[in-house]
CSV table of C-alpha atoms and ligand atoms in Angstrom, one decimal:
chain,number,residue,atom,x,y,z
N,1,MET,CA,117.1,-51.2,58.0
N,2,PRO,CA,118.2,-50.0,61.4
N,3,GLU,CA,116.7,-52.2,64.0
N,4,LEU,CA,116.3,-51.6,67.8
N,5,PRO,CA,120.0,-52.2,68.7
N,6,GLU,CA,121.1,-49.8,66.0
N,7,VAL,CA,118.7,-47.2,67.2
N,8,GLU,CA,119.8,-47.6,70.9
N,9,THR,CA,123.4,-47.5,69.7
N,10,THR,CA,122.6,-44.2,67.9
N,11,ARG,CA,120.8,-42.9,71.1
N,12,ARG,CA,123.8,-43.7,73.2
N,13,GLY,CA,126.2,-42.1,70.7
N,14,ILE,CA,124.4,-38.8,70.4
N,15,ALA,CA,122.8,-38.3,73.8
N,16,PRO,CA,126.0,-37.1,75.6
N,17,LEU,CA,126.7,-34.7,72.7
N,18,ILE,CA,123.4,-33.0,72.4
N,19,THR,CA,121.9,-33.2,76.0
N,20,ASN,CA,121.8,-29.8,77.6
N,21,GLN,CA,122.6,-28.1,74.3
N,22,THR,CA,120.4,-25.3,73.0
N,23,VAL,CA,119.0,-25.3,69.5
N,24,ALA,CA,120.2,-22.3,67.4
N,25,GLU,CA,118.3,-23.2,64.2
N,26,ILE,CA,117.0,-26.1,62.1
N,27,ILE,CA,118.0,-26.3,58.5
N,28,LEU,CA,115.6,-28.4,56.3
N,29,ARG,CA,117.1,-29.2,52.9
N,30,THR,CA,114.0,-31.2,51.7
N,31,GLY,CA,110.3,-30.7,52.1
N,32,LYS,CA,109.5,-34.4,52.7
N,33,LEU,CA,110.9,-37.4,54.3
N,34,ARG,CA,108.3,-40.2,54.8
N,35,TRP,CA,105.9,-37.4,55.3
N,36,PRO,CA,106.1,-33.6,54.5
N,37,LEU,CA,108.2,-31.8,57.1
N,38,ASP,CA,106.5,-29.3,59.3
N,39,PRO,CA,107.7,-25.8,58.2
N,40,ASN,CA,106.8,-24.6,61.8
N,41,LEU,CA,109.9,-26.5,63.0
N,42,ALA,CA,112.1,-23.5,62.2
N,43,GLY,CA,109.8,-21.3,64.4
N,44,VAL,CA,109.4,-23.7,67.3
N,45,LEU,CA,112.8,-25.1,67.9
N,46,PRO,CA,115.3,-22.3,68.1
N,47,GLY,CA,116.0,-21.4,71.8
N,48,GLN,CA,114.9,-24.7,73.1
N,49,LYS,CA,117.2,-26.8,75.2
N,50,ILE,CA,117.5,-30.7,74.7
N,51,HIS,CA,116.8,-32.1,78.2
N,52,ALA,CA,117.0,-35.9,77.3
N,53,VAL,CA,117.4,-38.4,74.4
N,54,LYS,CA,115.1,-41.2,75.1
N,55,ARG,CA,114.0,-44.1,73.0
N,56,ARG,CA,110.6,-46.0,72.5
N,57,ALA,CA,110.7,-48.9,70.1
N,58,LYS,CA,112.7,-47.5,67.2
N,59,TYR,CA,111.6,-43.9,67.8
N,60,LEU,CA,114.1,-41.4,69.3
N,61,LEU,CA,112.5,-38.7,71.5
N,62,LEU,CA,114.3,-35.5,72.0
N,63,GLN,CA,112.8,-33.9,75.0
N,64,CYS,CA,112.9,-30.1,74.7
N,65,ASP,CA,111.4,-27.2,76.8
N,66,SER,CA,108.0,-27.1,75.4
N,67,GLY,CA,107.6,-30.4,73.7
N,68,SER,CA,109.6,-33.3,72.0
N,69,LEU,CA,111.0,-34.1,68.5
N,70,ILE,CA,110.1,-37.5,67.4
N,71,LEU,CA,112.7,-39.0,65.0
N,72,HIS,CA,112.7,-42.4,63.2
N,73,LEU,CA,115.6,-43.6,61.0
N,74,GLY,CA,113.2,-45.3,58.5
N,75,MET,CA,115.0,-47.7,56.1
N,76,SER,CA,118.3,-46.1,55.8
N,77,GLY,CA,118.6,-43.0,58.1
N,78,ASN,CA,121.6,-42.1,60.0
N,79,LEU,CA,122.2,-39.4,62.6
N,80,ARG,CA,125.7,-37.9,63.4
N,81,VAL,CA,126.9,-35.0,65.5
N,82,VAL,CA,129.4,-33.0,63.6
N,83,PRO,CA,130.7,-29.4,63.5
N,84,ALA,CA,127.9,-27.4,61.8
N,85,SER,CA,130.5,-26.2,59.2
N,86,THR,CA,131.1,-29.8,58.1
N,87,THR,CA,130.6,-30.1,54.2
N,88,VAL,CA,127.0,-31.1,53.4
N,89,GLY,CA,126.6,-34.5,51.7
N,90,ARG,CA,124.0,-35.5,49.1
N,91,HIS,CA,121.5,-37.0,51.5
N,92,ASP,CA,122.0,-34.8,54.5
N,93,HIS,CA,118.5,-33.6,54.7
N,94,VAL,CA,118.2,-32.0,58.1
N,95,ASP,CA,120.6,-30.2,60.5
N,96,LEU,CA,119.7,-29.4,64.1
N,97,VAL,CA,122.2,-26.6,64.8
N,98,PHE,CA,123.3,-26.0,68.4
N,99,SER,CA,124.6,-22.8,69.9
N,100,ASN,CA,128.0,-24.7,70.7
N,101,GLY,CA,128.7,-25.0,66.9
N,102,ASN,CA,127.7,-28.6,66.5
N,103,CYS,CA,124.8,-29.9,64.7
N,104,LEU,CA,122.7,-33.2,64.7
N,105,ARG,CA,122.8,-34.1,61.1
N,106,PHE,CA,120.1,-36.4,59.6
N,107,ASN,CA,121.2,-38.4,56.5
N,108,ASP,CA,118.6,-40.4,54.8
N,109,PRO,CA,119.2,-41.7,51.3
N,110,ARG,CA,115.8,-43.4,50.9
N,111,LYS,CA,113.8,-40.8,52.6
N,112,PHE,CA,111.6,-43.0,54.8
N,113,GLY,CA,112.7,-41.3,58.0
N,114,VAL,CA,110.4,-39.4,60.3
N,115,LEU,CA,110.8,-36.0,62.0
N,116,LEU,CA,107.9,-34.7,64.0
N,117,TRP,CA,107.3,-32.1,66.6
N,118,VAL,CA,104.7,-32.7,69.4
N,119,SER,CA,103.8,-30.4,72.2
N,120,VAL,CA,102.1,-33.1,74.1
N,121,ASP,CA,103.5,-36.4,75.7
N,122,PRO,CA,105.1,-38.2,72.7
N,123,LEU,CA,104.0,-41.6,74.1
N,124,SER,CA,100.4,-40.6,73.4
N,125,HIS,CA,101.1,-39.9,69.7
N,126,PRO,CA,99.3,-42.3,67.4
N,127,LEU,CA,102.6,-43.7,66.1
N,128,LEU,CA,103.6,-44.8,69.6
N,129,ALA,CA,100.4,-45.3,71.6
N,130,GLY,CA,99.5,-48.8,70.3
N,131,LEU,CA,103.0,-50.3,70.7
N,132,GLY,CA,103.7,-53.3,72.9
N,133,PRO,CA,106.2,-53.4,75.7
N,134,GLU,CA,109.9,-52.9,75.3
N,135,PRO,CA,111.8,-56.2,74.8
N,136,LEU,CA,114.5,-55.3,77.4
N,137,GLY,CA,111.9,-54.2,80.2
N,138,GLU,CA,110.4,-56.4,82.8
N,139,GLU,CA,107.1,-56.8,81.0
N,140,LEU,CA,108.5,-59.4,78.4
N,141,THR,CA,108.4,-62.6,80.2
N,142,GLY,CA,107.7,-66.2,79.1
N,143,ASP,CA,104.3,-66.0,80.8
N,144,TYR,CA,103.5,-62.8,78.8
N,145,LEU,CA,104.4,-64.6,75.5
N,146,TYR,CA,102.4,-67.8,76.6
N,147,ARG,CA,99.2,-65.9,77.7
N,148,ASN,CA,99.1,-63.9,74.4
N,149,SER,CA,99.7,-66.8,72.2
N,150,ARG,CA,96.8,-69.1,73.3
N,151,SER,CA,94.8,-70.3,70.5
N,152,ARG,CA,96.9,-68.4,68.0
N,153,LYS,CA,97.5,-70.2,64.7
N,154,ILE,CA,100.1,-67.8,63.3
N,155,ALA,CA,103.7,-69.0,63.2
N,156,VAL,CA,105.8,-68.1,66.1
N,157,LYS,CA,108.3,-65.8,64.2
N,158,PRO,CA,105.8,-63.4,62.9
N,159,PHE,CA,104.0,-63.7,66.2
N,160,VAL,CA,107.0,-62.2,68.2
N,161,MET,CA,107.7,-59.7,65.4
N,162,ASP,CA,104.3,-58.0,65.8
N,163,GLN,CA,105.1,-54.6,67.3
N,164,LYS,CA,101.7,-54.7,69.1
N,165,LEU,CA,103.0,-57.7,71.2
N,166,VAL,CA,106.4,-56.6,71.9
N,167,VAL,CA,108.5,-54.0,70.0
N,168,GLY,CA,111.9,-54.2,68.4
N,169,VAL,CA,112.1,-57.9,67.6
N,170,GLY,CA,113.0,-57.5,63.9
N,171,ASN,CA,113.8,-60.1,61.3
N,172,ILE,CA,117.4,-60.7,62.2
N,173,TYR,CA,116.9,-60.9,65.9
N,174,ALA,CA,113.7,-63.0,65.7
N,175,SER,CA,115.7,-65.6,63.8
N,176,GLU,CA,118.5,-65.5,66.3
N,177,ALA,CA,116.3,-65.6,69.4
N,178,LEU,CA,114.4,-68.6,68.0
N,179,PHE,CA,117.7,-70.5,67.5
N,180,ARG,CA,118.8,-69.8,71.0
N,181,ALA,CA,115.5,-71.1,72.4
N,182,GLY,CA,115.6,-74.2,70.1
N,183,ILE,CA,112.1,-73.2,68.5
N,184,ARG,CA,111.4,-73.7,64.8
N,185,PRO,CA,110.2,-70.4,63.4
N,186,ASP,CA,107.2,-72.0,61.7
N,187,ARG,CA,105.8,-73.6,64.7
N,188,PRO,CA,102.2,-72.4,65.5
N,189,ALA,CA,102.4,-69.8,68.3
N,190,GLY,CA,99.5,-71.4,70.2
N,191,LYS,CA,101.2,-74.8,70.3
N,192,ILE,CA,104.4,-73.7,72.2
N,193,GLY,CA,104.3,-74.3,75.9
N,194,ARG,CA,105.2,-71.9,78.8
N,195,ARG,CA,108.7,-73.4,79.5
N,196,ARG,CA,109.7,-72.8,75.8
N,197,TYR,CA,108.4,-69.3,75.9
N,198,ALA,CA,110.5,-68.6,79.0
N,199,LEU,CA,113.5,-69.7,76.8
N,200,LEU,CA,112.3,-67.5,73.9
N,201,ALA,CA,111.8,-64.3,76.2
N,202,GLU,CA,115.4,-65.0,77.4
N,203,GLY,CA,116.6,-65.5,74.0
N,204,ILE,CA,115.1,-62.2,72.7
N,205,ARG,CA,116.6,-60.3,75.8
N,206,GLN,CA,120.1,-61.8,75.3
N,207,VAL,CA,120.3,-61.4,71.6
N,208,LEU,CA,119.2,-57.7,71.7
N,209,GLY,CA,121.4,-57.0,74.7
N,210,GLU,CA,124.5,-58.5,73.0
N,211,ALA,CA,123.7,-56.7,69.7
N,212,ILE,CA,123.5,-53.3,71.7
N,213,ALA,CA,126.8,-54.1,73.4
N,214,ALA,CA,128.4,-54.8,70.0
N,215,GLY,CA,127.0,-51.6,68.5
N,216,GLY,CA,124.4,-53.0,66.2
N,217,THR,CA,124.5,-55.2,63.3
N,218,THR,CA,125.8,-54.1,59.9
N,219,ILE,CA,123.9,-55.6,57.0
N,220,ASN,CA,123.7,-52.9,54.5
N,221,ASP,CA,124.5,-49.4,55.5
N,222,PHE,CA,124.1,-49.0,59.2
N,223,ARG,CA,127.0,-47.1,60.8
N,224,GLN,CA,127.4,-46.2,64.3
N,225,ASN,CA,127.4,-42.5,65.4
N,226,ASP,CA,131.3,-42.6,65.0
N,227,GLY,CA,131.2,-44.0,61.5
N,228,LYS,CA,132.2,-47.4,62.5
N,229,PRO,CA,130.3,-50.5,61.5
N,230,GLY,CA,128.3,-52.5,64.1
N,231,TYR,CA,130.1,-55.7,65.1
N,232,PHE,CA,127.1,-58.0,65.9
N,233,ARG,CA,127.2,-59.4,62.5
N,234,GLN,CA,130.1,-61.6,63.4
N,235,GLN,CA,127.9,-63.2,66.2
N,236,LEU,CA,125.0,-64.1,64.0
N,237,GLN,CA,124.4,-68.0,64.3
N,238,VAL,CA,121.6,-68.4,61.7
N,239,TYR,CA,120.7,-65.2,59.9
N,240,GLY,CA,122.3,-65.1,56.6
N,241,ARG,CA,124.0,-68.4,57.0
N,242,ALA,CA,121.8,-70.6,54.6
N,243,GLY,CA,124.0,-73.5,53.6
N,244,GLU,CA,126.6,-73.1,56.2
N,245,SER,CA,127.1,-75.5,59.2
N,246,CYS,CA,125.3,-74.9,62.4
N,247,THR,CA,127.7,-73.8,65.2
N,248,ALA,CA,126.0,-76.2,67.6
N,249,CYS,CA,125.2,-79.4,65.6
N,250,GLY,CA,126.9,-79.1,62.3
N,251,ARG,CA,123.8,-79.5,60.2
N,252,LEU,CA,123.2,-77.0,57.4
N,253,ILE,CA,121.3,-73.9,58.3
N,254,VAL,CA,118.1,-73.6,55.9
N,255,CYS,CA,116.4,-70.5,54.6
N,256,VAL,CA,112.5,-70.4,54.1
N,257,ARG,CA,110.1,-67.6,53.3
N,258,LEU,CA,107.7,-67.0,56.3
N,259,GLY,CA,105.3,-64.1,56.3
N,260,GLN,CA,107.3,-62.7,53.3
N,261,ARG,CA,110.5,-62.5,55.2
N,262,SER,CA,113.6,-64.6,54.9
N,263,THR,CA,113.8,-66.9,57.9
N,264,TYR,CA,116.9,-68.9,58.8
N,265,PHE,CA,116.9,-71.9,61.3
N,266,CYS,CA,118.7,-75.1,62.0
N,267,PRO,CA,116.6,-78.2,61.4
N,268,GLY,CA,118.7,-80.1,64.0
N,269,CYS,CA,118.6,-77.7,66.9
N,270,GLN,CA,115.1,-76.1,66.4
N,271,ARG,CA,111.9,-78.2,66.8
K,301,ZN,ZN1,122.0,-77.1,64.9
């Protein structure tokens, strides 16, 4: 599933190619992704210019003249900018065709993606309104995590993966950030002190920043906008490494289930 770094990589890939371009038409080859597609899209979008491509959590926001398109890649979605004449593949469900002859092509084999038009501020849409702060912004600090965790019995890993607390800390990056902070993922959130939360906030920032710089992590089928795989996988220190040696202490990485998610950690480095 594309996580925040993959979505940000996609944003950086497509933004220069579609900003200031004018929509000529939208081609819908399916009636439904996660939800039925709004047939009014074909009436609303032509003639509108894309002014900016922004991101909030894992949503891409295409700011147009009279509103915004909200896009989410779902479980397996992929966006590319290609000449509109490019042969259409099996799961190419939507083309946003521009007057310069290119199109933004939305491929989504599992059809869990989202494509919505809103004429109001997209940040006020119910999908986005309740989200916590961005992990790379100034709001995510050790103090913020400490304050919100007092008296919480939930394990720290599902605690930081809660999108209402902070967005974009998915399963891979939560495991990696906890390793960097030296915190066991099953430690109760309310029992972790201020100093360790400062390390965790820094770990989250570092791991997401490095993953974005590397172009995301390829686990299943994520591809960058240019079709290359992301390279962050080569930098993973615990995720997917059960039974292999810890890069820091040599003990074997273990995998447990926590909140129904595979959770990797080093019993030597994480306490
Ligand atoms: Zn270790």
